[in-house]
Coordinates of C-alpha atoms in Angstrom, one line a residue:
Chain E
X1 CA 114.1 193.6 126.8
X2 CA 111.9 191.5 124.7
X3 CA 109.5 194.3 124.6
X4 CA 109.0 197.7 123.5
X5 CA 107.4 200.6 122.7
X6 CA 108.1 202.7 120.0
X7 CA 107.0 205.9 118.2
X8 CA 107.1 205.8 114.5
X9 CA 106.3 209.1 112.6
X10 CA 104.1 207.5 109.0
X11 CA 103.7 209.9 106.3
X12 CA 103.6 212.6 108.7
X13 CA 101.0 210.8 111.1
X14 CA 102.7 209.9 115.0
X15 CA 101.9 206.6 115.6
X16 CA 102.7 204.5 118.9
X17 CA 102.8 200.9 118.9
X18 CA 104.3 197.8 120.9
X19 CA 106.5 195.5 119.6
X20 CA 108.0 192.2 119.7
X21 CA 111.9 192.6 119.6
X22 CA 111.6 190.1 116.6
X23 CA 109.0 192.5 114.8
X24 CA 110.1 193.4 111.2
X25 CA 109.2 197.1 110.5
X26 CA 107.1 195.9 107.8
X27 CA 104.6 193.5 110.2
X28 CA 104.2 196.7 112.7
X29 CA 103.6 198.6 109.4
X30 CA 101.1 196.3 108.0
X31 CA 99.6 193.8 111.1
X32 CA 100.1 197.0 113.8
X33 CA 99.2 200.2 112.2
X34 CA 97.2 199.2 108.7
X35 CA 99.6 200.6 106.1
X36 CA 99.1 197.5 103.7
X37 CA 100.9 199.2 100.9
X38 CA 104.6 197.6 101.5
X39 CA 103.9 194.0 100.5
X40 CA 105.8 190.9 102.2
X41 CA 107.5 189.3 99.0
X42 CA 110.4 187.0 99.1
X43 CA 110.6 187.7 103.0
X44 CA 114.6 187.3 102.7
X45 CA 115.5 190.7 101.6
X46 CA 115.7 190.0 97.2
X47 CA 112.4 191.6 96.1
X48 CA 111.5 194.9 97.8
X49 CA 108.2 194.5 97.5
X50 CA 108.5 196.0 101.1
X51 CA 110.2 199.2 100.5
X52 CA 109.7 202.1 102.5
X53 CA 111.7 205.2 103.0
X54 CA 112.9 205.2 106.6
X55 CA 114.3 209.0 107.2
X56 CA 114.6 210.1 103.8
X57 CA 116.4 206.6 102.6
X58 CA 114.2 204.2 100.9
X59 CA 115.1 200.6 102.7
X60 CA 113.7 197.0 103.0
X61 CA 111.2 197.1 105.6
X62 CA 111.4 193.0 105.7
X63 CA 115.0 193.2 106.6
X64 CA 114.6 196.1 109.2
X65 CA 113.6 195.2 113.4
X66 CA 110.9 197.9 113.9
X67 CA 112.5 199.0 117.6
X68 CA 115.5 199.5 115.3
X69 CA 113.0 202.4 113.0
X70 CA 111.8 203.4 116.9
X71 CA 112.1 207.1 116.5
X72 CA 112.4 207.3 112.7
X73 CA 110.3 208.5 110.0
X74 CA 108.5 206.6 107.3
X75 CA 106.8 207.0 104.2
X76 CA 105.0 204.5 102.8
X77 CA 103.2 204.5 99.0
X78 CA 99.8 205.6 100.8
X79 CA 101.9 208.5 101.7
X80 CA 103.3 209.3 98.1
X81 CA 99.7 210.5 96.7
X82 CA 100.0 213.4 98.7
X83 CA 103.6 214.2 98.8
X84 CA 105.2 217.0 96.7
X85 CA 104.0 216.5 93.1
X86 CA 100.3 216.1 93.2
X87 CA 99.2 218.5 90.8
X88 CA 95.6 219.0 92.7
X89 CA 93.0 216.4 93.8
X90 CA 90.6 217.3 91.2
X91 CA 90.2 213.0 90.4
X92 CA 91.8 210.1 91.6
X93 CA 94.5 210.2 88.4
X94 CA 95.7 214.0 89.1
X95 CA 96.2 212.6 93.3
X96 CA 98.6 210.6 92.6
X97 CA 102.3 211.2 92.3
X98 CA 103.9 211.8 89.6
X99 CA 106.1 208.5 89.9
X100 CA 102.4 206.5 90.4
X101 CA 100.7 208.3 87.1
X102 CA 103.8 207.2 85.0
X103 CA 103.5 203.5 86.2
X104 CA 100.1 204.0 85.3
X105 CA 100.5 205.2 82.0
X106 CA 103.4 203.3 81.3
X107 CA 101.9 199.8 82.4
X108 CA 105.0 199.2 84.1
X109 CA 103.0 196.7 86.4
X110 CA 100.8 193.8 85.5
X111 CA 100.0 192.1 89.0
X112 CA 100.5 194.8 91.1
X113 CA 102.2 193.5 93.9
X114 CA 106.0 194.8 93.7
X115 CA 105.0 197.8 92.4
X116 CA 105.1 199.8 96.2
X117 CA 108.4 198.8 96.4
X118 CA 109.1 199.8 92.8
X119 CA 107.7 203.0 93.2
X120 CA 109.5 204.1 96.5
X121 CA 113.1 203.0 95.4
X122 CA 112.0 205.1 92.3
X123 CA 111.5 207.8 94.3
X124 CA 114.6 208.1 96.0
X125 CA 116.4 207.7 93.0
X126 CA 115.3 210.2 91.1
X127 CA 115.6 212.6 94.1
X128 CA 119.1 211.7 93.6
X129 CA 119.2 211.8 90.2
X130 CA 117.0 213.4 88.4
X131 CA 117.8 212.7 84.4
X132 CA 118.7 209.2 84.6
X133 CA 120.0 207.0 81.8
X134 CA 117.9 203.7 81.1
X135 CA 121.2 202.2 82.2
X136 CA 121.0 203.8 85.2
X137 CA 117.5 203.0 86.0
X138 CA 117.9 199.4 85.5
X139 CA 120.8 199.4 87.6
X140 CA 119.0 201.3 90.4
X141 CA 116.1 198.5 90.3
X142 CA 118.2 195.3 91.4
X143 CA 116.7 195.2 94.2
X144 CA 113.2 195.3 92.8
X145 CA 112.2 191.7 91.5
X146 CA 108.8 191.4 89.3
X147 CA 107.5 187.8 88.2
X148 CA 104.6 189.1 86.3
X149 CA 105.9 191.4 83.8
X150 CA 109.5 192.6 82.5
X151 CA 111.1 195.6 83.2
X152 CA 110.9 198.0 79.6
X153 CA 107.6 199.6 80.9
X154 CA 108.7 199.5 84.1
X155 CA 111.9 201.5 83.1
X156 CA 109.3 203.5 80.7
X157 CA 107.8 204.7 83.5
X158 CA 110.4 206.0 85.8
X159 CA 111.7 207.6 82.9
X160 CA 108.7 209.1 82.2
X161 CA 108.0 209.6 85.7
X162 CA 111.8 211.8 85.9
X163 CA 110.5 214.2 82.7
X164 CA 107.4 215.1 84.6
X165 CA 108.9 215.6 87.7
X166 CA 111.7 217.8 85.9
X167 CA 109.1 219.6 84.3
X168 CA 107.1 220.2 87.3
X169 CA 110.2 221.3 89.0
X170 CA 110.8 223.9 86.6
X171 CA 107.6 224.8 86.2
X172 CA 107.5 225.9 90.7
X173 CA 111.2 227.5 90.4
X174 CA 110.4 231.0 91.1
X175 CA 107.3 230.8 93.1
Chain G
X1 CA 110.1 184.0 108.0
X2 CA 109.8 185.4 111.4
X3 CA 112.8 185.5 113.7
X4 CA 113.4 183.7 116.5
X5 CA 112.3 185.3 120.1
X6 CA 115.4 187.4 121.2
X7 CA 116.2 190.5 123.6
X8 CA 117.3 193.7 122.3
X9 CA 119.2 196.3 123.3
X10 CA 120.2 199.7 122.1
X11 CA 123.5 201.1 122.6
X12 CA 124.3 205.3 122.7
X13 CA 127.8 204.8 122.3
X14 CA 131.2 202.4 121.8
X15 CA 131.5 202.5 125.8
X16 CA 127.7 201.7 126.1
X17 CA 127.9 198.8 123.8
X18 CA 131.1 197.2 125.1
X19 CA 129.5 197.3 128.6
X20 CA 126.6 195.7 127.3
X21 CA 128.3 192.6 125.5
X22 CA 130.2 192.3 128.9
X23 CA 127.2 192.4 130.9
X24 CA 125.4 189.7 128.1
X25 CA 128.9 187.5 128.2
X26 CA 127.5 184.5 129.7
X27 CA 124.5 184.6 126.9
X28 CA 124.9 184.2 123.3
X29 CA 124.9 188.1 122.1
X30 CA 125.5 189.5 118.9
X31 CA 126.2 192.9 118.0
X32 CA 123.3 194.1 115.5
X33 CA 124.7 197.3 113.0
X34 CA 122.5 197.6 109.4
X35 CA 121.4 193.8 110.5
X36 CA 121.4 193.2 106.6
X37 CA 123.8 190.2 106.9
X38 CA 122.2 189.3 110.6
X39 CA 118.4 189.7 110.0
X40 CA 118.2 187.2 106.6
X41 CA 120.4 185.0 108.7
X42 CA 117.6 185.5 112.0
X43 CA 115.0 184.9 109.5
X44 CA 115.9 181.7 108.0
X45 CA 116.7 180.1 111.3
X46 CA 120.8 180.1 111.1
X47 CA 121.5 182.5 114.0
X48 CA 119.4 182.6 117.2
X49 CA 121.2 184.7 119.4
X50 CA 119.5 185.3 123.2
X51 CA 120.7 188.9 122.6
X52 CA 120.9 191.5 120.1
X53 CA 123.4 194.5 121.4
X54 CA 122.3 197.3 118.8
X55 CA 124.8 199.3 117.4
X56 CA 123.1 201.0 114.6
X57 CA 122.6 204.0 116.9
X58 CA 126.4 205.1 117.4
X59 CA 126.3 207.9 115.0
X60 CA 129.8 209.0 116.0
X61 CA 130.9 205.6 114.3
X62 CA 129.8 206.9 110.4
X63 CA 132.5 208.9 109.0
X64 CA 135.2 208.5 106.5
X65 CA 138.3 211.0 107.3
X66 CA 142.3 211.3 106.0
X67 CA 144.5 210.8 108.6
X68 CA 148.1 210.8 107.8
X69 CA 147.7 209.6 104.1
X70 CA 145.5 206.8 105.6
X71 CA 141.6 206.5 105.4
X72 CA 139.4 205.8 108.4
X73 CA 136.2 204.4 107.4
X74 CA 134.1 204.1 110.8
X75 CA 132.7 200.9 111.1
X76 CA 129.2 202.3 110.5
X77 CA 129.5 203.7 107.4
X78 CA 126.8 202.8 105.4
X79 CA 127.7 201.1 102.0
X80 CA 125.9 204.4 100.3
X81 CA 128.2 206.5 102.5
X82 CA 131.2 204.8 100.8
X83 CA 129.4 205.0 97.2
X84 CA 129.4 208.8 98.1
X85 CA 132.5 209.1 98.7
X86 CA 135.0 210.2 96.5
X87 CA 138.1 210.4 98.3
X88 CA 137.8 206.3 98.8
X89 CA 137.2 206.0 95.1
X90 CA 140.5 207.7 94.2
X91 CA 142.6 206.9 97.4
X92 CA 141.5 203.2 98.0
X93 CA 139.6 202.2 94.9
X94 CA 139.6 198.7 95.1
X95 CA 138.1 199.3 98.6
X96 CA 135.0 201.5 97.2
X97 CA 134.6 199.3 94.0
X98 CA 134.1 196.3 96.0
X99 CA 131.4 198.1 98.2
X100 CA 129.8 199.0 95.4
X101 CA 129.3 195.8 94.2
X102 CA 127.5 194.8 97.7
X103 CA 123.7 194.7 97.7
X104 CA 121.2 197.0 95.9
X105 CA 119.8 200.8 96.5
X106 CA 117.9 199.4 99.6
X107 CA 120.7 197.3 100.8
X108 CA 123.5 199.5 100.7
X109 CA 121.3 202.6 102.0
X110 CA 121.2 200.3 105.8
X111 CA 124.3 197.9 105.6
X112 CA 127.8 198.7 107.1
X113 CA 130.7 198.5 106.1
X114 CA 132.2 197.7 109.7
X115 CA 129.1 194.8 109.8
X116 CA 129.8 193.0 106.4
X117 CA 133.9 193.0 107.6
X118 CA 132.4 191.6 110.9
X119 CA 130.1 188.8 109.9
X120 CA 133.0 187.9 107.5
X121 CA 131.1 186.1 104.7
X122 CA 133.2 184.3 102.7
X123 CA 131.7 185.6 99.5
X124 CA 131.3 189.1 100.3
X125 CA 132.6 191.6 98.3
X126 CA 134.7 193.8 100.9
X127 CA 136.7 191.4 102.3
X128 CA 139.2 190.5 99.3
X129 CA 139.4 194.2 98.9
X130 CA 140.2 195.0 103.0
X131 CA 143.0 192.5 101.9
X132 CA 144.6 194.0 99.2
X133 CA 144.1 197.3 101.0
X134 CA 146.4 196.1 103.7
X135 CA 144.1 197.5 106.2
X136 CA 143.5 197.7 109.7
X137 CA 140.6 196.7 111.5
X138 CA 140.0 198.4 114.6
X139 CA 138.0 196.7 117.8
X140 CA 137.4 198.2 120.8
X141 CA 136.7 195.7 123.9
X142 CA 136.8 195.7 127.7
X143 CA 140.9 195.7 127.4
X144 CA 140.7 198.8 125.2
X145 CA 141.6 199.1 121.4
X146 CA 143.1 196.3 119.6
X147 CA 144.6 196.7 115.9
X148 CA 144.0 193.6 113.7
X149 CA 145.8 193.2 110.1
X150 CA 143.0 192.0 107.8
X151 CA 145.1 189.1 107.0
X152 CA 144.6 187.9 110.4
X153 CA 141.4 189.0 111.1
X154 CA 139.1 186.4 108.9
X155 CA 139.7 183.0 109.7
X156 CA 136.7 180.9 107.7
X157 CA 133.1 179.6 107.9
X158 CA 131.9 183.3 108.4
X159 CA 134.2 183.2 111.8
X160 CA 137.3 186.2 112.6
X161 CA 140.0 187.0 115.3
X162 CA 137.4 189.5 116.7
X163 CA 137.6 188.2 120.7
X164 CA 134.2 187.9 122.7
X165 CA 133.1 191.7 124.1
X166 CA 135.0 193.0 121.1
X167 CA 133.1 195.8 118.4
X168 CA 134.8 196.6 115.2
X169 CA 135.0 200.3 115.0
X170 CA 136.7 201.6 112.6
X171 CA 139.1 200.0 109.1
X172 CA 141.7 202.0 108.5
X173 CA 143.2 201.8 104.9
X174 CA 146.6 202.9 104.3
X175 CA 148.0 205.2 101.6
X176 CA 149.7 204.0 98.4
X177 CA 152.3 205.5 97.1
X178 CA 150.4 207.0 93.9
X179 CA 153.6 209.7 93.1
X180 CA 152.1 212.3 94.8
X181 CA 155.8 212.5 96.3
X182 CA 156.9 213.1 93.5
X183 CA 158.5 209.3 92.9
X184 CA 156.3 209.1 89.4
X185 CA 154.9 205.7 90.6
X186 CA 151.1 205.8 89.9
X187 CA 148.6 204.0 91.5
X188 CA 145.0 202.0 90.4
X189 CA 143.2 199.3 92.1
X190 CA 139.9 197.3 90.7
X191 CA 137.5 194.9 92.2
X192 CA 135.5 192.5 89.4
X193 CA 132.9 190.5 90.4
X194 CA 130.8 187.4 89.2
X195 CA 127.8 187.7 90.9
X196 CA 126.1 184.9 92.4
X197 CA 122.8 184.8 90.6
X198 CA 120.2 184.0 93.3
X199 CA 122.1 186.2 96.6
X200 CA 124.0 188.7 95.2
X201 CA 127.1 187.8 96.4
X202 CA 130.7 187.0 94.7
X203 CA 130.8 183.4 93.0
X204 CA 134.0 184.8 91.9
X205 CA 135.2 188.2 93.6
X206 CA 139.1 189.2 92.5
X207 CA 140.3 192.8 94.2
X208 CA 143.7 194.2 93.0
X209 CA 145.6 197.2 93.7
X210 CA 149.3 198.0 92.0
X211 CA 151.5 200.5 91.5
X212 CA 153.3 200.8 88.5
X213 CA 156.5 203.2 88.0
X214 CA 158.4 203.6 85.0
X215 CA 156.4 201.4 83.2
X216 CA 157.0 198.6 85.4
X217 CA 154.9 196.7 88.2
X218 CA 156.7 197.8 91.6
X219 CA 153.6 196.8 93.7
X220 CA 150.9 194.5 93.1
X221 CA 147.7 193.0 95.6
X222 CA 145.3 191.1 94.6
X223 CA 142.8 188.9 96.8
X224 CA 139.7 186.9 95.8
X225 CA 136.7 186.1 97.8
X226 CA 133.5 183.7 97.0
X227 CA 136.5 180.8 95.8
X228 CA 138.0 180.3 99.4
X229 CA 136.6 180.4 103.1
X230 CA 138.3 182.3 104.2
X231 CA 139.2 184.7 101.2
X232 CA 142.6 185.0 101.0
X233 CA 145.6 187.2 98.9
X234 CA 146.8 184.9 96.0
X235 CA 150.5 184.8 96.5
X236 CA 152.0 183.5 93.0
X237 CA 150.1 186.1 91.2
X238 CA 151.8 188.8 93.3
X239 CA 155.5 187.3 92.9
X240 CA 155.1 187.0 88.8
X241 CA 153.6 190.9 88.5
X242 CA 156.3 191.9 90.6
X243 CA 158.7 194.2 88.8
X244 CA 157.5 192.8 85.1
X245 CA 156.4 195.3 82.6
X246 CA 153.1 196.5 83.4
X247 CA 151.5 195.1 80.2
X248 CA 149.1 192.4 78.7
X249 CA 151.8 189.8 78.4
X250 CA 152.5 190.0 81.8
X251 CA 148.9 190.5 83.7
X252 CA 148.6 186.7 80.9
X253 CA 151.2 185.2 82.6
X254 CA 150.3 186.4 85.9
X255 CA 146.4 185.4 86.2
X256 CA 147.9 181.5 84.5
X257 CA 149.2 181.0 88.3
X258 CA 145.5 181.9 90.0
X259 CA 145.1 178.6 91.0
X260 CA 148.3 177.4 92.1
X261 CA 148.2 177.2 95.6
X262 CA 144.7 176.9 95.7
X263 CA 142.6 173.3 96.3
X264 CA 139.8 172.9 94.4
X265 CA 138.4 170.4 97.0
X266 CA 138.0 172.8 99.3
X267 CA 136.5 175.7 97.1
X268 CA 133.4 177.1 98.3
X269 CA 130.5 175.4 96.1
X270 CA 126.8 175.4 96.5
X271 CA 123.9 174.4 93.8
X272 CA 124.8 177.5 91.4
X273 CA 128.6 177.1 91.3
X274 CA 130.6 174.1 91.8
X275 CA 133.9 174.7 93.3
X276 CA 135.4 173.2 90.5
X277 CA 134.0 175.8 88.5
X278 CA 134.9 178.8 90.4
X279 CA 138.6 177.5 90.5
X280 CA 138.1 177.0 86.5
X281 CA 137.3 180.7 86.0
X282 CA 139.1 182.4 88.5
X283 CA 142.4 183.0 86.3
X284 CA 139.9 184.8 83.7
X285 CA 138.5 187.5 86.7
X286 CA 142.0 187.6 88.0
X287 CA 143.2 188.8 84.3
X288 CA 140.0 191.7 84.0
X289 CA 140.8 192.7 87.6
X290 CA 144.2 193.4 87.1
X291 CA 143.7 194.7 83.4
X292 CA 141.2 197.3 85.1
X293 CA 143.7 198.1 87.6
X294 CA 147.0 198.7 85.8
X295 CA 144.8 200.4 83.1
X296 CA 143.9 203.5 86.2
X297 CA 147.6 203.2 87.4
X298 CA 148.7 203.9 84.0
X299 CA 146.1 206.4 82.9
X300 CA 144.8 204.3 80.3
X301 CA 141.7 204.6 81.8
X302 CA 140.5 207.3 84.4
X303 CA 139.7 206.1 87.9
X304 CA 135.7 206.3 88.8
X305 CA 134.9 208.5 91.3
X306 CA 131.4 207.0 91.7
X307 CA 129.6 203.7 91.1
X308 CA 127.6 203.3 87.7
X309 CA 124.6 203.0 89.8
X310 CA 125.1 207.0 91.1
X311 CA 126.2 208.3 87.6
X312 CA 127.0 211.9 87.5
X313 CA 124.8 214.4 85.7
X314 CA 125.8 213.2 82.4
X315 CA 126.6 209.4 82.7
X316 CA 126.2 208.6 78.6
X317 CA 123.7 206.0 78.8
X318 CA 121.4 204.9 76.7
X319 CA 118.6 208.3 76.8
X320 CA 115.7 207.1 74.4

């Protein structure tokens, strides 16, 4: 009862791992299985530097047990690279996804740190929505804090990131 | 922050998890839904349960479905479930407002509605709302179902009238009469929020629901949370709305007697907001609660059907 073992399926990889019952999803991400990208930030559930998408949804993995995720799949930003929207690995730029070229090009990070977190909540809303107001944006980042920098290139960027996702979306329609 | 050492265990179904708490009765056992009021709690060392009874896995528990003119949200719904949902924004809107004030994207993707109700934090958003909606909270425990009236089911200091071995299950929200009887009474209901800066929570949470016929206030609700433990209907604003002319004038006179029965000695108060200063501005949310909701009874302004935060396709922001 105090121990378990679990299967978690990480960007698309099957991964089986023991854990504490008191193990947060994102220590067996980071401590038990090496997926460093979802930080531990404010540890009490206010930053989401530790965002992940657990089974489509993206969610704090500091706030989650990982026997609860047993079962469940994640993705994590080392798993965003090489989901739908890479355009072709032909340099490390064109890898990434969409969402990570627009922070790029946006600066909408100075540090770093939050910007996993920033990057999957972006993800899932713009799944949801995909032509969102600035509004809208802003609101759909509460529960991404940043001490470094503001939140205009950050907002930039998802923007940005929702045209060229759009575009590439109706640029594949047909195929 | 790690949490205390505890055992888990994961239930397949209501039956499963009642026969679990029973089995756990002589421990300290909690139930564990979305765990987004119970893990920050684990984490900073106010809760150490022995046992953690896991609910999250009762899928037959997320669902909201019209019964009879009333609502039943199952106790797992998820606060993006409710967001979703647009039969709660037009038929209990108060309700779905106040959800949608809970949390953030992450938060209200995991947390459940049946949990927050549950864990009964004083300045939560949903519980001045389950107030005003005159719900029912349904538990399910060795004896069989029990039916609770929210006004007796939170009792202070995060405690309710939820009996060891017992799971909330389901809230049931009744129908108002909104004239679809042909009566011509309409029907609106608001939840405004001042939100605790540093947790998210209400530092001032008012939830109000009326129904206004013939221009006049026949019905009218409203409940605060994040001012008293436990949150509570405020009675003297109900009796001077009550048949008065559903206008400014009288919403004015109405929010003037927020405070009356209320001590502010015993307001909830922490380092951000004294209690003194959440009685002091209470009357002001009270007024933009009510304005809100006799402005959707009356037509004056249209009744959401989602949360700002999932606008529709065209939300008329502010496009660069």
């Amino acid at each position: 009862m105090y121990e378990h073992d679990i299967t978690l399926t990480v960007n698309g990889a099957t991964e089986e791992l023991t854990v504490e019952s008191r193990t947060l999803l994102v220590h067996a991400l980071r401590d038990g299985l090496g997926y460093t990208g979802p930080n531990v930030g404010c540890e009490s559930g206010k930053c989401g530097a530790c965002t992940v998408h657990l089974d489509g949804d993206a969610v704090k993995s500091c706030t989650l047990l990982a026997v609860q995720a047993d079962g469940g799949a994640v993705t994590t930003v080392e798993g965003m690279a090489t989901a739908d929207g890479a355009d072709g690995p032909d340099d490390a730029a064109d890898a990434l996804h969409p969402i990570q070229r627009a922070f790029h090009e946006e600066h909408g990070l100075q540090c770093g740190y939050c910007t996993p977190g920033m990057v999957m909540t972006a993800a899932q809303v713009l799944e949801e929505n995909p032509d969102p107001s600035r509004e809208a944006i802003r609101a759909s980042l509460k529960g991404n804090i940043c001490r470094c920098t503001g939140y205009h290139n950050v907002v930039n960027a998802v923007e940005s990131a929702a045209d060229s996702l759009r575009n590439l979306d109706s640029s594949t329609e047909g195929e | 922050m790690f949490p205390p050492q505890f055992g888990y265990r994961r239930a397949g179904s209501v039956a499963e998890a009642v026969d679990l708490l029973a089995e756990f009765s002589d421990r300290d056992a909690r139930v564990l839904a979305g765990g987004h009021g119970l893990l920050p709690d684990l984490k900073a060392g106010r809760e150490a349960p022995d046992v953690l009874v896991d609910v999250g896995g009762v899928d037959d528990l997320r669902y909201v479905e019209a019964e009879g003119g009333a609502t039943a949200v199952g106790a797992l719904t998820t606060y993006a479930d409710v967001d979703e949902n647009e039969r709660l924004w037009s038929r209990a809107t108060a309700f779905a407002e106040a959800v949608s004030h809970v949390g953030d994207v992450q938060i209200r993707n995991r947390g459940t509605v049946g949990g927050n109700l549950a864990q009964a934090d004083p300045s939560a958003d949903p519980p001045a709302a389950a107030l005003v909606s005159e719900a029912t909270l349904v538990a399910r425990g060795p004896d069989g179902r029990r039916d609770i009236d929210a006004a007796d089911f939170f009792e202070g200091d995060g405690g309710t009238t939820l009996r060891d071995g017992e799971l909330l299950t389901e809230v049931r929200i009744p129908a108002v009469d909104d004239g679809s009887e042909g009566s011509g009474a309409t029907a609106g209901g608001a939840y405004h929020k001042e939100t605790h800066p540093a947790s998210g929570y209400a530092l001032v949470g008012v939830a109000a629901a009326v129904v206004v016929e013939d221009g006049d206030v026949t019905d009218a609700r409203v409940a605060v949370n994040g001012v008293t433990d436990p949150p509570r209907r405020l009675a003297p604003v109900e009796a001077a709305l009550d048949g008065a002319p559903a206008d400014a004038e009288s919403v004015e006179a109405a929010a003037d007697r927020a405070t009356e029965d209320i001590d502010p000695g015993a307001a909830v108060s922490d380092a951000y907001a004294s209690g003194a200063y959440r009685v002091e501005v209470l009357p002001v949310h009270v007024r933009r609660s009510l304005e809100t909701a006799l402005d959707r009874a009356t037509g004056a302004a249209a009744t959401p059907t989602r949360p700002p935060h999932r606008p529709a396709a065209d939300d008329g922001g502010d496009r660069r």
